CSV table of C-alpha atoms and ligand atoms in Angstrom, one decimal:
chain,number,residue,atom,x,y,z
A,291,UNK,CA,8.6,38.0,31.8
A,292,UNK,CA,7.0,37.2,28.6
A,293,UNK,CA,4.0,34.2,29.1
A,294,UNK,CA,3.2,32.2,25.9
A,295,UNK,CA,0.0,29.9,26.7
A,296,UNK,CA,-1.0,27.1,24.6
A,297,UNK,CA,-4.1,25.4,25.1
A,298,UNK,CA,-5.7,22.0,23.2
A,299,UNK,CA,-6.7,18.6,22.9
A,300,UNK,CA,-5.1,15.3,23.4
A,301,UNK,CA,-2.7,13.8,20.5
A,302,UNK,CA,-2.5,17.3,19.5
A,303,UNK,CA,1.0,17.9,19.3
A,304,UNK,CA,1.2,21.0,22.2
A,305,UNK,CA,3.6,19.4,24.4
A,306,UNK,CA,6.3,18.6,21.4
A,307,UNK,CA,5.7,21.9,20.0
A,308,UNK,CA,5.7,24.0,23.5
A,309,UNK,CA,8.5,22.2,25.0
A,310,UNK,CA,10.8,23.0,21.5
A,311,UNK,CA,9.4,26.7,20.9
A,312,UNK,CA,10.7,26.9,24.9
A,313,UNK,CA,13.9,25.5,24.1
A,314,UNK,CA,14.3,27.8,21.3
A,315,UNK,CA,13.7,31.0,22.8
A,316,UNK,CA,15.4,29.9,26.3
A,317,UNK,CA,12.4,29.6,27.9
A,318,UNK,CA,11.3,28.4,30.7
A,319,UNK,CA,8.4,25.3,29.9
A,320,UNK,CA,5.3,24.1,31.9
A,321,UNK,CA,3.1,21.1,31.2
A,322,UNK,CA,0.5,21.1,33.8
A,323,UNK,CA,-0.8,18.1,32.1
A,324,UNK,CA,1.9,16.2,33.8
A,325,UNK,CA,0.9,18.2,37.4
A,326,UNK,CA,-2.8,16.6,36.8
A,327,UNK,CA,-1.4,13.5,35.6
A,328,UNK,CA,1.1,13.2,38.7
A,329,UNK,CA,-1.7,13.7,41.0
A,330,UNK,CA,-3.5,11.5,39.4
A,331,UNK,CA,-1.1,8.9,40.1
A,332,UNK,CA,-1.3,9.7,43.8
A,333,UNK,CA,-4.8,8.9,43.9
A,334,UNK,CA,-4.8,5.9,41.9
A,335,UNK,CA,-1.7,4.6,43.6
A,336,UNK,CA,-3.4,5.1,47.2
A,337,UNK,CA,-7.1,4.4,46.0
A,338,UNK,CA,-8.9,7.5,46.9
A,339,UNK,CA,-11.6,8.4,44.5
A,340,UNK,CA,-13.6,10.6,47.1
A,341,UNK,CA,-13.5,14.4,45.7
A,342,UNK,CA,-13.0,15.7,48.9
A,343,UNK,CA,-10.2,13.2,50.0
A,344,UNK,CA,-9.0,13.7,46.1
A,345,UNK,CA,-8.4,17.8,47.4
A,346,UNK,CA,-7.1,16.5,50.8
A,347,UNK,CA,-4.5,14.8,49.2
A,348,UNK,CA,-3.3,17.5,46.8
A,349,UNK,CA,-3.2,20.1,49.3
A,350,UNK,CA,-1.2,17.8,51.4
A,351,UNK,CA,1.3,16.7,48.1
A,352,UNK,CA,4.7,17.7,47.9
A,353,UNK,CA,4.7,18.1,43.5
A,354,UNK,CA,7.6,19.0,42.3
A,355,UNK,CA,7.6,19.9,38.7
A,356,UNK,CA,11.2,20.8,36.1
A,357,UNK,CA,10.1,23.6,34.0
A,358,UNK,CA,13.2,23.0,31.9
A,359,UNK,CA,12.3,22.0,28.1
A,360,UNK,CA,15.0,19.8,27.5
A,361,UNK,CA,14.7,17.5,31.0
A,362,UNK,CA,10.7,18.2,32.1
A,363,UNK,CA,10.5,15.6,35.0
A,364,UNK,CA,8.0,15.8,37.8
A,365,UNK,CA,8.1,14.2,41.4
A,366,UNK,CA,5.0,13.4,44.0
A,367,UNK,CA,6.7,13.5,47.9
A,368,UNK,CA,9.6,12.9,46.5
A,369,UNK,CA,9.3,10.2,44.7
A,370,UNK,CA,10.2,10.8,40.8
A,371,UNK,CA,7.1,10.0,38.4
A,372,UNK,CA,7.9,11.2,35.2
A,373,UNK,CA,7.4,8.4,33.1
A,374,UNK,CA,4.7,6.3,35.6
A,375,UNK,CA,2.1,9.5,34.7
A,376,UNK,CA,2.6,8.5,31.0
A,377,UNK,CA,0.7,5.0,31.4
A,378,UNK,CA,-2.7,4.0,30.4
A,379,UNK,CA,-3.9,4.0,33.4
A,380,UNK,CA,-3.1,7.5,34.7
A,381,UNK,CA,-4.4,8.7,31.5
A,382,UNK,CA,-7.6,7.2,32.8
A,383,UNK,CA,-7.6,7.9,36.1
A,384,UNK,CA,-6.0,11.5,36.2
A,385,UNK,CA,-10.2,13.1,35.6
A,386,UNK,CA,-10.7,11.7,39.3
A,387,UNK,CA,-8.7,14.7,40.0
A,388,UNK,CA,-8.9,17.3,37.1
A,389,UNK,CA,-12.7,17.3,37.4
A,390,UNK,CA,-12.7,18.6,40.9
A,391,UNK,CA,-12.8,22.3,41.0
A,392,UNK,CA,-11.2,22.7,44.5
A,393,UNK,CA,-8.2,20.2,43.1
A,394,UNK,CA,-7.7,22.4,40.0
A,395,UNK,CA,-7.7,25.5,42.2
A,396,UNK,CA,-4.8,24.5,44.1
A,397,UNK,CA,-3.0,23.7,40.6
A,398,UNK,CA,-3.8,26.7,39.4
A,399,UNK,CA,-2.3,28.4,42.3
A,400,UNK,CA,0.7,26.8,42.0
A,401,UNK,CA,0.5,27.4,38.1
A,402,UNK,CA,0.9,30.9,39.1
A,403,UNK,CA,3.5,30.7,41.0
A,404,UNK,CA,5.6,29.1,38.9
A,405,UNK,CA,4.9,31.1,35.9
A,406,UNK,CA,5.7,34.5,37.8
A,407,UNK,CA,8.9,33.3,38.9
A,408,UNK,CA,9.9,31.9,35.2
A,409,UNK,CA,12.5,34.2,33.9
A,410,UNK,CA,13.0,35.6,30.2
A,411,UNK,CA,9.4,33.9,29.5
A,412,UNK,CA,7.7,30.4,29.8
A,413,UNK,CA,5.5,28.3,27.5
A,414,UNK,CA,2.8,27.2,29.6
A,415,UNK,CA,0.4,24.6,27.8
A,416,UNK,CA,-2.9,22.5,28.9
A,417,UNK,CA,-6.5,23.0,28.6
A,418,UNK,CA,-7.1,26.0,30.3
A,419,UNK,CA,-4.3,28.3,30.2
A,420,UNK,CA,-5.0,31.0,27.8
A,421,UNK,CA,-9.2,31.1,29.5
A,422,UNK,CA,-8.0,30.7,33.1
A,423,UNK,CA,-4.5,30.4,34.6
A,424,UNK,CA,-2.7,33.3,32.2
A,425,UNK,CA,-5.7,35.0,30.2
A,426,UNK,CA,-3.4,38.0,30.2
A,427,UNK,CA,-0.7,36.2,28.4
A,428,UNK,CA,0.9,38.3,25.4
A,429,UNK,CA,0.4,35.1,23.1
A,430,UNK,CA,-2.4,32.9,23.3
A,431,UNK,CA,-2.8,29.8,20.9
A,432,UNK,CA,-5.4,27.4,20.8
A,433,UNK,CA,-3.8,24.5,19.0
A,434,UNK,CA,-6.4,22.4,17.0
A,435,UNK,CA,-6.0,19.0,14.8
A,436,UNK,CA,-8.9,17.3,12.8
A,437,UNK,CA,-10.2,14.1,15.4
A,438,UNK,CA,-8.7,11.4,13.0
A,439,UNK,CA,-5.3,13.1,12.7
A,440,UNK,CA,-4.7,13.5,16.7
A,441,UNK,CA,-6.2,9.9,16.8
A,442,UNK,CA,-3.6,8.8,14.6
A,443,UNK,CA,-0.9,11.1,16.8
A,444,UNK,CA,-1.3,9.7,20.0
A,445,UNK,CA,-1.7,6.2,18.1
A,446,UNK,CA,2.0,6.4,17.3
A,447,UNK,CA,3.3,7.8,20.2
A,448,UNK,CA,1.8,5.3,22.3
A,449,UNK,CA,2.1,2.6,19.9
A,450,UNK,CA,4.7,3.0,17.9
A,451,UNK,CA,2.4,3.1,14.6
A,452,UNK,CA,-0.5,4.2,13.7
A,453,UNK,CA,-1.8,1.0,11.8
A,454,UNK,CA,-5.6,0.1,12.1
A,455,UNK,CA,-5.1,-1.9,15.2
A,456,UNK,CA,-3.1,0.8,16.8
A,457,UNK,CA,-5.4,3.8,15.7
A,458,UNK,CA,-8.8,1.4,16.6
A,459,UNK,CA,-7.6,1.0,20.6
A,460,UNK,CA,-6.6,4.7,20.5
A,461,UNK,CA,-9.6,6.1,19.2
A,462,UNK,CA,-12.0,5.7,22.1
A,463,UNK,CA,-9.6,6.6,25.0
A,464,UNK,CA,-8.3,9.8,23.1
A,465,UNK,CA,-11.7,11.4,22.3
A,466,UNK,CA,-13.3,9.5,25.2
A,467,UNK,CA,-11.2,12.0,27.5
A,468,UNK,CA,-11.4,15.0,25.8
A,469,UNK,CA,-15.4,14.4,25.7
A,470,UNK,CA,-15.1,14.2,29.3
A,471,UNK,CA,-12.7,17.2,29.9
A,472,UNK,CA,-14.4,19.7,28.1
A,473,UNK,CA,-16.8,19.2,30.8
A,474,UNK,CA,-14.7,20.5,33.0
A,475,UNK,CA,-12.3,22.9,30.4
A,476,UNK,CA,-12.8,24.6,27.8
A,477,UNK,CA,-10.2,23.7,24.9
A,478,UNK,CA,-12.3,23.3,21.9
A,479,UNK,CA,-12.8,26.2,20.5
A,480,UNK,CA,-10.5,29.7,21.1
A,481,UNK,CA,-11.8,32.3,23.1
A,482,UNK,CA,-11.8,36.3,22.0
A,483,UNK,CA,-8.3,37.3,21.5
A,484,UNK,CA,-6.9,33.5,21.0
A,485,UNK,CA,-4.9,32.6,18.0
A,486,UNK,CA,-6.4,28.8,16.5
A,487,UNK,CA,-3.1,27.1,15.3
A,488,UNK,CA,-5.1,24.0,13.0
A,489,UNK,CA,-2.2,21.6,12.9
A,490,UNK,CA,-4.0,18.9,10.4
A,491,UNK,CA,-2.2,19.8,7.9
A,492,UNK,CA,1.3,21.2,8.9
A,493,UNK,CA,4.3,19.4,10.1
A,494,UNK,CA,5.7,19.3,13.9
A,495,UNK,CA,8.4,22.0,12.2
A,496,UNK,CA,5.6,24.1,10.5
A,497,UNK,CA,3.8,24.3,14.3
A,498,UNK,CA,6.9,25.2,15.7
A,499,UNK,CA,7.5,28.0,12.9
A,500,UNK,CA,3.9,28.9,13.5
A,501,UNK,CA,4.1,29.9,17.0
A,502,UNK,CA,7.2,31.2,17.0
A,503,UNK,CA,6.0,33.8,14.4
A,504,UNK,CA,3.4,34.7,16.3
A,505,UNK,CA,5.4,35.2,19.3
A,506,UNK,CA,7.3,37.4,17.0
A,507,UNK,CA,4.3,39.3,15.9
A,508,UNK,CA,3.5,40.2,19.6
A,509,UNK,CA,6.5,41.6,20.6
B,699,C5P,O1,-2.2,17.2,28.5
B,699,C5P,P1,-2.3,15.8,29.1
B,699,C5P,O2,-3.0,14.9,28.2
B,699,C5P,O3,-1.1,15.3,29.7
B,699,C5P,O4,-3.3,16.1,30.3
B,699,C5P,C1,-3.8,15.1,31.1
B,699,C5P,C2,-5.1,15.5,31.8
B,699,C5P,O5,-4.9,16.5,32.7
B,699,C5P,C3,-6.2,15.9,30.8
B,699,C5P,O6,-6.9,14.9,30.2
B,699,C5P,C4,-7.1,16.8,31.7
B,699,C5P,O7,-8.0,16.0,32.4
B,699,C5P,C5,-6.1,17.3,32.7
B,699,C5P,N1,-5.7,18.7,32.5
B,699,C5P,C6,-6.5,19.7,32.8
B,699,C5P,N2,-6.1,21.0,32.7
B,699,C5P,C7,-4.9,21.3,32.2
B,699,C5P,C8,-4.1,20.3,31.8
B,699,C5P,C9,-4.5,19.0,31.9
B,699,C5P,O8,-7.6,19.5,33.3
B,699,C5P,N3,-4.5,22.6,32.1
């Protein structure tokens, strides 16, 4: 089983990339983003902010996470969240729980799990996945984008354009969180034995091409 782990900021372009290189090689495709984000939700939709009830309630969550590229949805008890963890306000709120360490442990746990059960390979992508969930994985890639360029990114996705207006409300929130979880993570620059993949200039096809050639090169 072959374990390609992608780490980087927000507005970066890892989860387009990841979720097409998986598709590509028929791999399996894990965005642990979206397991922080749907816990996130869990909190924010029951109002616990308490680190310790935070780890309560995670231990106690039934999350249920598609690691298939072309249909990635993930469900809390249940109940299917997959485009509710997208919103504003989970963006905010989801550092309530990635910030705890006992919360990230039991992710990580099931990180694991998931990625030793994921057959030919999996793309595996988040902030801490090539330093802490799969350090031993055969390709490592720190992807990397100047600020204004992800800025601009996440500006359209979330926006639909990245005019001034657009790229002036994005701007705070996008480098507000990554201030904040490289506190907790450490994404911002690659650790020994990680590829840097600086996306400012190059295309979403160009990334693609990129990793795929150096999941090429390790094999
Ligand atoms: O990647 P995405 O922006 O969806 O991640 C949402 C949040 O989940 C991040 O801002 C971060 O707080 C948390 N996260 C994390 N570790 C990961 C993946 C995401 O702490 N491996």
């Amino acid at each position: 089983m072959t374990v390609i782990a992608i780490d980087g900021p927000s507005g970066v372009g890892k989860s387009s990339v990841s979720k097409a290189v998986a598709a590509r090689l028929g791999y399996a495709y894990l965005d642990t983003g979206a397991m922080y984000r749907a816990m996130g939700w869990l909190c924010m939709t029951r109002g616990i902010t308490d680190p310790g009830d935070v780890v309560e309630l995670v231990r106690g969550a039934d999350l249920e996470i598609s690691t298939d590229p072309s249909a990635p949805t993930v469900a809390v008890d249940g109940i299917d969240v997959t485009e509710e963890i997208r919103s504003a306000e989970v963006s905010a709120s989801v550092q309530v729980v990635s910030a705890v360490p006992e919360a990230r442990s039991e992710l990580i746990e099931l990180q694991r799990q998931i990625i030793a059960a994921a057959e030919p390979g999996i793309v595996v992508e988040g902030r801490d996945i090539t330093t802490v969930v799969a350090p031993d994985a055969p390709v490592r890639i720190l992807m990397t984008a100047d600020d204004e360029v992800r800025v601009a990114r996440r500006a359209k996705e979330t926006h639909g354009n990245a005019g001034a207006e657009a790229v002036a409300a994005t701007r705070d929130v996008t480098l507000g969180r990554d201030a904040k979880d490289a506190q907790t993570t450490s994404f911002l620059t690659a650790a020994d034995g990680v590829h840097t993949l600086d996306t400012t200039h190059i295309d979403f096809d160009q990334s693609v091409g990129a990793v795929l050639a150096l999941v090429a090169a390790a094999q």
